[in-house]
Short mmCIF file of C-alpha atoms and ligand atoms in Angstrom, two decimals:
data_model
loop_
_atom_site.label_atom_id
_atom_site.label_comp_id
_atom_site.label_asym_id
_atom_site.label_seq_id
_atom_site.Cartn_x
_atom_site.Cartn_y
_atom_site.Cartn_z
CA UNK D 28 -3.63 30.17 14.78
CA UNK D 29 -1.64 27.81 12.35
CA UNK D 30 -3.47 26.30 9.78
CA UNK D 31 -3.16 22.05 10.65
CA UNK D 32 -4.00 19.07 7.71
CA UNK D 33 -7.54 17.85 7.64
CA UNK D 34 -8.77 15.67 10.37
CA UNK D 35 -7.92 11.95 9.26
CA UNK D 36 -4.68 12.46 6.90
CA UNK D 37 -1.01 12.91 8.04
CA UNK D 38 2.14 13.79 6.87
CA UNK D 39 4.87 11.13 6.29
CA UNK D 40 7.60 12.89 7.83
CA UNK D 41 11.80 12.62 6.63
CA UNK D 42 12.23 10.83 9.98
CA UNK D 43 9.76 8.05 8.68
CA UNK D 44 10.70 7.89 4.98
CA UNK D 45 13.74 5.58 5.36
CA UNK D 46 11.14 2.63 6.40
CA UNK D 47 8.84 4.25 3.91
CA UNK D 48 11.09 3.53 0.66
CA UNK D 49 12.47 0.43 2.10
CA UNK D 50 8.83 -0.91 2.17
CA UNK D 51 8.26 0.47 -1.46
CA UNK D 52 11.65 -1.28 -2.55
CA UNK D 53 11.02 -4.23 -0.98
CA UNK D 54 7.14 -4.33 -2.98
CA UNK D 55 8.94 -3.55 -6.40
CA UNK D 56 11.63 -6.50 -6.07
CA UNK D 57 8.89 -8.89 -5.52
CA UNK D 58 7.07 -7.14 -8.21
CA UNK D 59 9.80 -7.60 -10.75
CA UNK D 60 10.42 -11.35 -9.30
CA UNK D 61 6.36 -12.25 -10.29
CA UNK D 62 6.63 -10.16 -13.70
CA UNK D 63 4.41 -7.09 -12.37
CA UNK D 64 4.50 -3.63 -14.38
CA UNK D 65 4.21 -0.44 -12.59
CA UNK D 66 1.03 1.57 -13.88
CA UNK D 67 0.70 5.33 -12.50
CA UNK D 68 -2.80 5.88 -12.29
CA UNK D 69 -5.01 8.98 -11.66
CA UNK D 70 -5.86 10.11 -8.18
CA UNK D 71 -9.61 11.32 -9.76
CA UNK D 72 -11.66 9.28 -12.10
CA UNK D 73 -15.29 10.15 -13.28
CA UNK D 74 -18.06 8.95 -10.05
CA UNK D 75 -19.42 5.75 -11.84
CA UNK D 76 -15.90 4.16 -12.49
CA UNK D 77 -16.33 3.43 -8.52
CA UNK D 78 -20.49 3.48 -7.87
CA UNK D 79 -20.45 0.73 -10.75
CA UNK D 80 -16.89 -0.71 -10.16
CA UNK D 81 -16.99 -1.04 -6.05
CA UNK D 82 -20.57 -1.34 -5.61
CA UNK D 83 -24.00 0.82 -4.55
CA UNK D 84 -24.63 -0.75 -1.60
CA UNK D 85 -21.03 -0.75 -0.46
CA UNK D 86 -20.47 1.63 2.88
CA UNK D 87 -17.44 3.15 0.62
CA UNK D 88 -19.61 4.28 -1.96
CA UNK D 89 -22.85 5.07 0.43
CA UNK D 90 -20.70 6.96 2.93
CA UNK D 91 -17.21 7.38 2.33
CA UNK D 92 -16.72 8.51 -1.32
CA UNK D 93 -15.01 12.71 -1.73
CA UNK D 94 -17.19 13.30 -4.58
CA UNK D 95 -17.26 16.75 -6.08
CA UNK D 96 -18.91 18.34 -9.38
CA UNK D 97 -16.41 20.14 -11.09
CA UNK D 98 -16.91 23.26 -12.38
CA UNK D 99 -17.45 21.92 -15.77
CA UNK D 100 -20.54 20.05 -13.75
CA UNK D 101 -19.08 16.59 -14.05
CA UNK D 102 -19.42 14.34 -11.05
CA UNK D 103 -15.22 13.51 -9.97
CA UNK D 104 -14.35 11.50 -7.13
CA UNK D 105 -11.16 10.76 -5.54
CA UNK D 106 -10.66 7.07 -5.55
CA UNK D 107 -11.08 5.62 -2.53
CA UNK D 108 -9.44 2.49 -3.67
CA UNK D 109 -7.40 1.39 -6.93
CA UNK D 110 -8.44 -1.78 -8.60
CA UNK D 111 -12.04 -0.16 -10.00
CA UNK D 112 -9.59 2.38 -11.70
CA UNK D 113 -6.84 0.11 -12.56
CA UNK D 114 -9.98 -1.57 -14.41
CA UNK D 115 -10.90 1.99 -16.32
CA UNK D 116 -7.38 1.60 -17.70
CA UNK D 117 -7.05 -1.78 -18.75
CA UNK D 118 -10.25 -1.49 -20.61
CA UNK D 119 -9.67 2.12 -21.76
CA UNK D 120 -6.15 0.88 -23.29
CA UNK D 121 -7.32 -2.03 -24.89
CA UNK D 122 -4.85 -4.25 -22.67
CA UNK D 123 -6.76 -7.40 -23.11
CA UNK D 124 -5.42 -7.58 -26.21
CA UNK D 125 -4.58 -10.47 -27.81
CA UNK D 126 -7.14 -12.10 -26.59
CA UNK D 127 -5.64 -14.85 -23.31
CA UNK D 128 -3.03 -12.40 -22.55
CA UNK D 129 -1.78 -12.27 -19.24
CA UNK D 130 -1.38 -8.61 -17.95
CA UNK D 131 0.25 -8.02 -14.23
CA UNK D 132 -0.26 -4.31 -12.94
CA UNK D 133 1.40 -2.51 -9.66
CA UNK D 134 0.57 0.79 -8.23
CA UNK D 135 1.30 2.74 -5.40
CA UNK D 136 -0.24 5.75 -4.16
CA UNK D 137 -3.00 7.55 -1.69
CA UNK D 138 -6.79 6.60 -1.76
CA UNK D 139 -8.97 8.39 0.10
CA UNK D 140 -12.17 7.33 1.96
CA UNK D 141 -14.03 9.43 4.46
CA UNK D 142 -14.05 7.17 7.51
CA UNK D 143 -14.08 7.93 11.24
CA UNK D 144 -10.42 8.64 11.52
CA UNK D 145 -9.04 6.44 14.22
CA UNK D 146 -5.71 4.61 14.91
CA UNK D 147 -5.26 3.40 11.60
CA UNK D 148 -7.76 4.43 10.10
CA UNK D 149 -7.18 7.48 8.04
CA UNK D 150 -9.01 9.37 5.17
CA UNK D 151 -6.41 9.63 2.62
CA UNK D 152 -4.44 6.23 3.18
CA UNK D 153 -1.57 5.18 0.76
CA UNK D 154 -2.54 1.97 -0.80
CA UNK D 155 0.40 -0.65 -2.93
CA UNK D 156 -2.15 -2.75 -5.07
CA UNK D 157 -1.69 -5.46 -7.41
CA UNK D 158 -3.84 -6.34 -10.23
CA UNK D 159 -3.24 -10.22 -12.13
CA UNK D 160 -5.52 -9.89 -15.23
CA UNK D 161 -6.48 -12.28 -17.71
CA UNK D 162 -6.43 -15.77 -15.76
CA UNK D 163 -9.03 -17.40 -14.49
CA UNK D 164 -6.70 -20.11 -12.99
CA UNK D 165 -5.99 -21.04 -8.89
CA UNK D 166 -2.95 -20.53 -10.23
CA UNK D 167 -3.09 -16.70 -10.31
CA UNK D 168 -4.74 -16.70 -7.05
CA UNK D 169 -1.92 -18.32 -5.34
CA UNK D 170 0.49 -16.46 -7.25
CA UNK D 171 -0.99 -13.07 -5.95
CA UNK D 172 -0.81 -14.51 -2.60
CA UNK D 173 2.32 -15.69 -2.85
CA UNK D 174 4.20 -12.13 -3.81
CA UNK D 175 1.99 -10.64 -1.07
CA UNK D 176 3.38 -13.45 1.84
CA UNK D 177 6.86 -12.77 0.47
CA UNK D 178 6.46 -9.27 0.35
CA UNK D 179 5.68 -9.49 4.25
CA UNK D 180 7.95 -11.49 4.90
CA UNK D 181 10.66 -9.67 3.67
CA UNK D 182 9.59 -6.69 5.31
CA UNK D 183 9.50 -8.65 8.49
CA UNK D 184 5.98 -7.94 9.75
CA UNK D 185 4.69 -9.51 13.24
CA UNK D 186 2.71 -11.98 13.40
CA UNK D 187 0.81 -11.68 9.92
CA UNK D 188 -2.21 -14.26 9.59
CA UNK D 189 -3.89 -15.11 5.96
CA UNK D 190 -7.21 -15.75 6.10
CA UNK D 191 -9.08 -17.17 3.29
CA UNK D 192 -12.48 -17.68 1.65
CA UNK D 193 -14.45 -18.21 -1.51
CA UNK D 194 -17.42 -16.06 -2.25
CA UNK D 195 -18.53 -18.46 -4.83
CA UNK D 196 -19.80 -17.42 -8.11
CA UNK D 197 -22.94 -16.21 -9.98
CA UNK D 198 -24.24 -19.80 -10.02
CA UNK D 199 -23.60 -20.47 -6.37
CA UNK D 200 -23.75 -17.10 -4.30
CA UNK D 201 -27.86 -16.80 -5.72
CA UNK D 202 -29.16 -19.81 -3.58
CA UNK D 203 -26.74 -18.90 -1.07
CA UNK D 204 -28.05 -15.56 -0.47
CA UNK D 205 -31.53 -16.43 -0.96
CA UNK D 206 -30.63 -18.55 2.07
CA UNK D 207 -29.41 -15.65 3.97
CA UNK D 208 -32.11 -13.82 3.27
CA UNK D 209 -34.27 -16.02 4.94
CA UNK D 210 -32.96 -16.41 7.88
CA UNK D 211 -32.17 -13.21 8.45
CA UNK D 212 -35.65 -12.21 8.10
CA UNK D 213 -36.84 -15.12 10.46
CA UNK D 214 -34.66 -12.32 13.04
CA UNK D 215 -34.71 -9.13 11.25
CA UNK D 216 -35.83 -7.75 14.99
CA UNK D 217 -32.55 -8.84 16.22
CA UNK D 218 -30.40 -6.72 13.53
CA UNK D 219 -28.66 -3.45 14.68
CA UNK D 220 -30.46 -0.42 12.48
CA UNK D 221 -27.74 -0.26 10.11
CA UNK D 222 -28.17 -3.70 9.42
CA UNK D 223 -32.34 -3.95 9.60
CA UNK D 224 -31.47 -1.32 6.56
CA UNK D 225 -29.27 -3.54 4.97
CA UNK D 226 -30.24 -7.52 5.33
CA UNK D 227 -32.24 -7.97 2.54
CA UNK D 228 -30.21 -5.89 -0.12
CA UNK D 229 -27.10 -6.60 1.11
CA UNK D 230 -27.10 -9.55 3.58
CA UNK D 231 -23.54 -10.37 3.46
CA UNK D 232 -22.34 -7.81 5.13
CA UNK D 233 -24.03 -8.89 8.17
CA UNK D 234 -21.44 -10.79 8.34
CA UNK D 235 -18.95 -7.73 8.97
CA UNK D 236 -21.27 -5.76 11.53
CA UNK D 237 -19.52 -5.26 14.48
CA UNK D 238 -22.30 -4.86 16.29
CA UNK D 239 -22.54 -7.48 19.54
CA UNK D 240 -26.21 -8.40 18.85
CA UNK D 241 -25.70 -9.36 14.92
CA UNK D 242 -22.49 -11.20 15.74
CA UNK D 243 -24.99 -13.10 17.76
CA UNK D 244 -27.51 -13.56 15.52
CA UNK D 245 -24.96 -14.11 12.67
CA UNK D 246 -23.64 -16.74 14.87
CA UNK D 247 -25.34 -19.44 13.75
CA UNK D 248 -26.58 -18.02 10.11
CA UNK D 249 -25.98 -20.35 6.80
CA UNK D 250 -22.34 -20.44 5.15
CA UNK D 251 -21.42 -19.69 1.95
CA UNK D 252 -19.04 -23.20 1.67
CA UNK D 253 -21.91 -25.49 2.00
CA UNK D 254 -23.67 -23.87 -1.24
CA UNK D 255 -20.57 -24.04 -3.18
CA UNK D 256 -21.02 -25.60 -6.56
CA UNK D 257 -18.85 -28.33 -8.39
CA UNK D 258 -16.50 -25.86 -9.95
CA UNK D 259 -16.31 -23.43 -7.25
CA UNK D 260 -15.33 -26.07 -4.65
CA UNK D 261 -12.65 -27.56 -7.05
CA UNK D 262 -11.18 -24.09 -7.24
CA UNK D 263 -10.95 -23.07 -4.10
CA UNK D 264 -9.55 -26.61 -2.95
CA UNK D 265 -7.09 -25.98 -5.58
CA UNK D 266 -6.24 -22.68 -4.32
CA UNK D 267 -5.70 -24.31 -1.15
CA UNK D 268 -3.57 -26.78 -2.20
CA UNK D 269 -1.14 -24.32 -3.67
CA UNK D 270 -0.98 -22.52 -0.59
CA UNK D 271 0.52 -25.58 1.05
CA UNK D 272 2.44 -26.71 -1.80
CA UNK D 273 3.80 -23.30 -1.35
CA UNK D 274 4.42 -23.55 2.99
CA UNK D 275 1.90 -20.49 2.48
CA UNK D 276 -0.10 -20.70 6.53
CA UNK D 277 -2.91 -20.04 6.38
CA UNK D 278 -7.20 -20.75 8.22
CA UNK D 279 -10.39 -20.46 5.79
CA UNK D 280 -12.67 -18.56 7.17
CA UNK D 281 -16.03 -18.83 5.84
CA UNK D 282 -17.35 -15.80 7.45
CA UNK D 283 -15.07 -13.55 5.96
CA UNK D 284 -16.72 -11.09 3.66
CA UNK D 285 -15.31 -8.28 1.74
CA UNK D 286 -16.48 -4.81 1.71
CA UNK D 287 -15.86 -4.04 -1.81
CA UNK D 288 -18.82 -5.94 -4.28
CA UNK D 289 -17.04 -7.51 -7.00
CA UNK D 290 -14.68 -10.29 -5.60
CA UNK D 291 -16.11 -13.55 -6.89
CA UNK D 292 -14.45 -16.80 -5.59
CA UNK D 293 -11.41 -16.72 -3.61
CA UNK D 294 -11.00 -13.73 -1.09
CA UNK D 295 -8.30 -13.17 1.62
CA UNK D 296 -7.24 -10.43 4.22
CA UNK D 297 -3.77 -10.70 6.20
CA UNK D 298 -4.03 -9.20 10.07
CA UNK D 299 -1.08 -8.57 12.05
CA UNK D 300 0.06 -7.70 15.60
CA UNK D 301 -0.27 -5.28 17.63
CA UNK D 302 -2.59 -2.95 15.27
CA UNK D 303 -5.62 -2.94 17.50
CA UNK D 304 -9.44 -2.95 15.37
CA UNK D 305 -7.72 -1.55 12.24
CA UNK D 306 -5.35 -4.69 11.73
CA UNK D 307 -5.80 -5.59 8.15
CA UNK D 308 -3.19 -5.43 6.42
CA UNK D 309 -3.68 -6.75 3.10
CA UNK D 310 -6.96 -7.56 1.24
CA UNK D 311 -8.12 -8.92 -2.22
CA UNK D 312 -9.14 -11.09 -3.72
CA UNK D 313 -10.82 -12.85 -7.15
CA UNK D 314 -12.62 -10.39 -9.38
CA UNK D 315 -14.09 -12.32 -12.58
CA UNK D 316 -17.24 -10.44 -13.92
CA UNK D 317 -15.51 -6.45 -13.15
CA UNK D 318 -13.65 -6.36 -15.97
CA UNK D 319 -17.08 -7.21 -18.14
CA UNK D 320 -19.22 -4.95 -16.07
CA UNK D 321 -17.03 -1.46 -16.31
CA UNK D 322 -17.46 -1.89 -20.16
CA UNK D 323 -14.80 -4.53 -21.54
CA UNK D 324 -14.62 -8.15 -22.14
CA UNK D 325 -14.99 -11.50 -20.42
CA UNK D 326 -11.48 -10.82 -18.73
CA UNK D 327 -10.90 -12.74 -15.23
CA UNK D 328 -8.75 -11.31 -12.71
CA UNK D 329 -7.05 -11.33 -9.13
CA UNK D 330 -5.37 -8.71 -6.89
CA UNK D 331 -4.74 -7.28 -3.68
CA UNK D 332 -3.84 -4.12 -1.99
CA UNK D 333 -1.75 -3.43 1.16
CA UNK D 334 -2.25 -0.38 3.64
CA UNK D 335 1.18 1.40 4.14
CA UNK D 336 0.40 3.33 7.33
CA UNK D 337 -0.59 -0.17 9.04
CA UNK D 338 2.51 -1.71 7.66
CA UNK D 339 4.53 0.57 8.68
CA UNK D 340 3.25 0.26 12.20
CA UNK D 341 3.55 -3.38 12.51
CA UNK D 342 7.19 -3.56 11.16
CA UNK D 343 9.42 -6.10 13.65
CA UNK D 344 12.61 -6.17 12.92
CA UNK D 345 15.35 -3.83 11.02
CA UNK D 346 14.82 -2.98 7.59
CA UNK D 347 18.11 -2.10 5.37
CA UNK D 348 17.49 1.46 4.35
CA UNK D 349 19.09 4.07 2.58
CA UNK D 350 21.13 6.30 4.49
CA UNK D 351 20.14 9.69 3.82
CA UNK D 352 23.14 10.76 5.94
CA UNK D 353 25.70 13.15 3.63
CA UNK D 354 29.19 11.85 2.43
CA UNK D 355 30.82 15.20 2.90
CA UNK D 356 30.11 17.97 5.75
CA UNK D 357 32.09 21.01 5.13
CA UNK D 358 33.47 22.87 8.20
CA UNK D 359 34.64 26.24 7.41
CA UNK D 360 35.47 29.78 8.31
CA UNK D 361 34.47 32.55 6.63
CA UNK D 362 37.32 33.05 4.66
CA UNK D 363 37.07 29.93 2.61
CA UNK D 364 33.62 30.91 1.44
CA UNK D 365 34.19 30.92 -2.28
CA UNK D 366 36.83 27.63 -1.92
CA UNK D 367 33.65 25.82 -0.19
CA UNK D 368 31.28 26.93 -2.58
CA UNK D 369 33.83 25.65 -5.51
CA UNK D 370 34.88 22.41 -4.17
CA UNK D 371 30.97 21.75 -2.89
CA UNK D 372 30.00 22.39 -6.46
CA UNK D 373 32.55 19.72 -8.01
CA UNK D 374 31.79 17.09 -4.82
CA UNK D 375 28.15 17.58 -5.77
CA UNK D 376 28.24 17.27 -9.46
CA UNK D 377 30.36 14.31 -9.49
CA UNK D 378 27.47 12.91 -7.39
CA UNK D 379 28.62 13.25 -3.76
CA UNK D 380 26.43 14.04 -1.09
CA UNK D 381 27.04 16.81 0.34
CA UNK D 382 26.16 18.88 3.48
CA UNK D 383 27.06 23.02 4.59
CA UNK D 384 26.37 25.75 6.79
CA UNK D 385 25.63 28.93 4.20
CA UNK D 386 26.39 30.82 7.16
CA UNK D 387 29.59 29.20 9.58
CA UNK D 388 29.16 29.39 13.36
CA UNK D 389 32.36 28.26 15.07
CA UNK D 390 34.69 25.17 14.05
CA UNK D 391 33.13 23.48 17.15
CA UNK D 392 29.79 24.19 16.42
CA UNK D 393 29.90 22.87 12.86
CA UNK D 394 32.08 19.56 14.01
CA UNK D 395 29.36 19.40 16.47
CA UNK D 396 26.59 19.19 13.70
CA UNK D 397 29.17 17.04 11.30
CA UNK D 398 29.26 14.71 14.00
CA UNK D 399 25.27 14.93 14.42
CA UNK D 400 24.63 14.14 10.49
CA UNK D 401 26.50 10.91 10.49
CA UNK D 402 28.92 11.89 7.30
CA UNK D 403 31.57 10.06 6.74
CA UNK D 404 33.97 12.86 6.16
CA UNK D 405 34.22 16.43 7.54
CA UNK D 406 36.01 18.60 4.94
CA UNK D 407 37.74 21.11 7.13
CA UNK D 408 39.23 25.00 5.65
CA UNK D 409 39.79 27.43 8.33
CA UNK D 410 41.99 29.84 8.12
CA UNK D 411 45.27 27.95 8.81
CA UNK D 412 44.63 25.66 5.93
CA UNK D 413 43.61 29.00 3.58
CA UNK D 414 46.76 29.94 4.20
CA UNK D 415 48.29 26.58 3.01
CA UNK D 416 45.85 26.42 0.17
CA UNK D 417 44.92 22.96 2.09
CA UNK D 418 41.81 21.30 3.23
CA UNK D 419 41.77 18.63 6.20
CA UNK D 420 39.63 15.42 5.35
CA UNK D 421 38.95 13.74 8.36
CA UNK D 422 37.67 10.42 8.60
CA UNK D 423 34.70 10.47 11.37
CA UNK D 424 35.01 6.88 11.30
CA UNK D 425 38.22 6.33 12.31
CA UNK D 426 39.27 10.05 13.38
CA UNK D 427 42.12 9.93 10.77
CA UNK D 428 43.12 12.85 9.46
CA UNK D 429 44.73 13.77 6.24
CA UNK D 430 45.40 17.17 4.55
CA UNK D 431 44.83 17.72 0.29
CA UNK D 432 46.10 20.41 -1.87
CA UNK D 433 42.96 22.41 -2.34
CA UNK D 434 42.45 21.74 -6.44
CA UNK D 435 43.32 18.07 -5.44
CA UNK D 436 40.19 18.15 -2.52
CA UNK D 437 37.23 16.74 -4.24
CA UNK D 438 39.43 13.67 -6.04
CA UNK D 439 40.96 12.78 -2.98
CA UNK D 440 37.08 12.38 -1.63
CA UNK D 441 36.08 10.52 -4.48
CA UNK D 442 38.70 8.56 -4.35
CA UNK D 443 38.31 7.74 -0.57
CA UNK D 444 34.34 6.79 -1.02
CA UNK D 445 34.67 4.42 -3.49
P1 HAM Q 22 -9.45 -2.97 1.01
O1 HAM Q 22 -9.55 -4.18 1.87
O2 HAM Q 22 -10.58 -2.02 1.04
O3 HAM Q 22 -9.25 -3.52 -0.46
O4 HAM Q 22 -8.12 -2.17 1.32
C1 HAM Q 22 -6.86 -2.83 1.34
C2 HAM Q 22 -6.04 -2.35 2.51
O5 HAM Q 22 -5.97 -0.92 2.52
C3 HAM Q 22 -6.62 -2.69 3.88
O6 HAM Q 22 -6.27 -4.00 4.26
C4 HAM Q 22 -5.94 -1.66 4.76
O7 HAM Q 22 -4.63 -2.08 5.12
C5 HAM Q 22 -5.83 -0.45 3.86
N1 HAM Q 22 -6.91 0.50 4.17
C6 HAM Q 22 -8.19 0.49 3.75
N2 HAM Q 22 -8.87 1.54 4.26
C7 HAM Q 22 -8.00 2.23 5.04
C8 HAM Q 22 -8.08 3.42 5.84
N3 HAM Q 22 -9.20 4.14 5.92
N4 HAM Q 22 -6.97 3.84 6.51
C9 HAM Q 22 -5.81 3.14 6.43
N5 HAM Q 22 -5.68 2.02 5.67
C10 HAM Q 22 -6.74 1.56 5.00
C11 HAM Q 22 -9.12 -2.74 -1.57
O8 HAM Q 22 -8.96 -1.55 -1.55
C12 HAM Q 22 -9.12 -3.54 -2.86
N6 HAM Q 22 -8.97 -2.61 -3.98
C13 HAM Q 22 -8.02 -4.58 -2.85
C14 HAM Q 22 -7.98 -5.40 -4.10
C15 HAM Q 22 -7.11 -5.24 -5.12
N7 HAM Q 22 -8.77 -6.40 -4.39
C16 HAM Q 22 -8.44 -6.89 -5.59
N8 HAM Q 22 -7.47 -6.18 -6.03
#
């Protein structure tokens, strides 16, 4: 039996990497349009950067996290998300520095979480994440959602839907929770176990059970908006009115929680069509006190993070994408073995694609397969043109044919692509 990948991760195949790379290109030019720097960061960080940075209680670092002692006996994990070690850097390279600097951050790259795998759910995932630090400003909030709605709107996703929130702050979310608390103990009998576990530790994520019977109960439980205080409200109405100054749609949501601990104030998720129960697209949100907490300064920040499997399956329209179709197929006869493997050279290092047969089957056959690899010439030497010292170019385009001198082959190409 053939060994398969581990239940939960796939392979992006060459048939799917077109759409892949457009989607990456499309994420870098908006990147480069908000002044965002690309940061390459590791794929394993030491266990606390994520028990401290994402949260105890969180399900991720409860139940999800691939956490391994190495054999030097140090707990590793692999990061099942990117902005805890995006974090770990910006402290670790003193990026705060001077003091009110701005610092924008992009990466790109697989996070792994060890979730029941289910369409669209996977355990390693390939996250693009955005980190704004060093504002504390509605400003950067909108900003960050701004680059995200452009980014999926240039990559022509259906029927995306921002929802927003504000989790309030460390003045605020107290009384709210204490709230919570309360009245979820009033029905504690009424929770699903998970959540009986959970309500007084944790009771915002009641909010996220799935479960039919604490949807019920959660139906009528205290909101976060009506504990908000001065400066929390003026924020988030601020944040708001950017949005619309911006033609940014969007619904608050005041039941919207996060399942990551360290968003404070503004929050959002983007949905689309036709994903089924996995159909967030997009989360993030405000993280003020993360920065502080993982070691560093006072430094406020913002971000967000897109899933590129569900993006790629809720792509509508045509994306422009590379063609990863050759320039050149070669069609030859035995015979012309060395010419091909001369002029293929030259083609090639003057930065032609090129495409051949090591081993020719008959003219038909390999017109057959020129044909199949959409180039846009088939360079033709059988053994009529060997005798001429001659190659026929023909244009698959247009059917045109021409013949070249063979040392006069692979400038006539050139010449013809550009
Ligand atoms: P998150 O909401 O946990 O946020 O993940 C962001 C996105 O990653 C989700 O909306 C989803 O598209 C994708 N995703 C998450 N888990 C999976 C999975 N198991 N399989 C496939 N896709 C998945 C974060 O990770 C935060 N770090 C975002 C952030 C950045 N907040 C502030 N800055």
């Amino acid at each position: 039996m053939a060994i398969k990948a581990v239940k939960g991760v796939k392979d992006i195949l060459p048939a799917d990497i077109g759409k892949w790379r457009a989607v990456e290109r499309a994420a870098r030019e908006q990147f480069a349009r908000f002044g965002f720097k690309e940061i390459v960061l590791p794929i394993f960080e030491k266990t606390e950067v994520f028990t401290k940075g994402v949260g105890e209680e969180t399900d991720i670092v409860q139940k999800e996290m691939y956490t391994f002692e190495d054999r030097g006996g140090e707990s590793i994990t692999l990061r099942p998300e990117g902005t805890a070690s995006c974090v770990r850097a910006f402290i670790e390279h003193s990026m705060f520095h001077p003091p009110g600097t701005v610092t924008k951050l992009f990466y790109m790259g697989p996070m792994f979480r060890r979730e029941r795998p289910q369409a669209g759910r996977f355990r390693q995932f390939y996250q693009i994440g955005a980190e704004l630090f060093g504002s504390a400003e509605p400003e950067a909030d909108a900003d960050a959602i701004h680059l995200l709605h452009l980014f999926i709107t240039a990559i022509k996703i259906k029927g995306p839907k921002l929802m927003l929130n504000s989790l309030g702050c460390e003045e605020c979310r107290p009384p709210f929770k204490a709230a919570l608390v309360d009245y979820l103990g009033a029905r504690k009998e009424h929770l699903c176990e998970a959540c009986q576990g959970r309500w007084e530790r944790n009771p915002l994520r009641v909010f996220d059970c799935k479960v039919e019977k604490c949807q019920d109960v959660m139906k009528d439980a205290p909101t976060i908006d009506k504990h908000y205080c001065p400066a929390c409200a003026e924020h988030f109405s601020k944040v708001e009115k950017r949005l619309t100054l911006l033609n940014i749609p969007f619904t608050v949501n005041p039941r919207m929680v996060r399942g990551l601990d360290y968003y404070t104030r503004t929050v959002f998720e983007v949905t689309a069509e036709g994903l089924g129960a996995q159909n967030s697209i997009a989360g993030g949100g405000r993280y003020d006190n993360l920065v502080k907490s993982s070691g560093g300064p006072q430094v406020p920040a913002t971000g967000f993070a897109v899933g590129m499997e569900r993006l790629m399956e809720s792509i509508g329209g045509e994306l422009e994408m590379e063609s990863g179709a050759p320039d050149v197929y070669i069609v030859f006869m035995e015979e012309a073995a060395d010419e091909v493997c001369r002029i293929a050279g030259e083609l090639r290092q003057s930065g032609i694609k090129v495409e051949r047969a090591y081993k020719p089957a008959g003219i038909k056959n390999q017109m057959g397969k020129a044909g199949n690899s959409g180039a846009r010439f088939a360079l033709i030497l059988g053994a009529d043109e060997m005798a001429k010292k001659t190659a026929v170019i023909k244009d698959m385009k247009t059917g045109e044919q021409s013949a070249a001198p063979l040392d006069a082959v692979a400038a006539d190409i050139s010449k013809k692509l550009h």
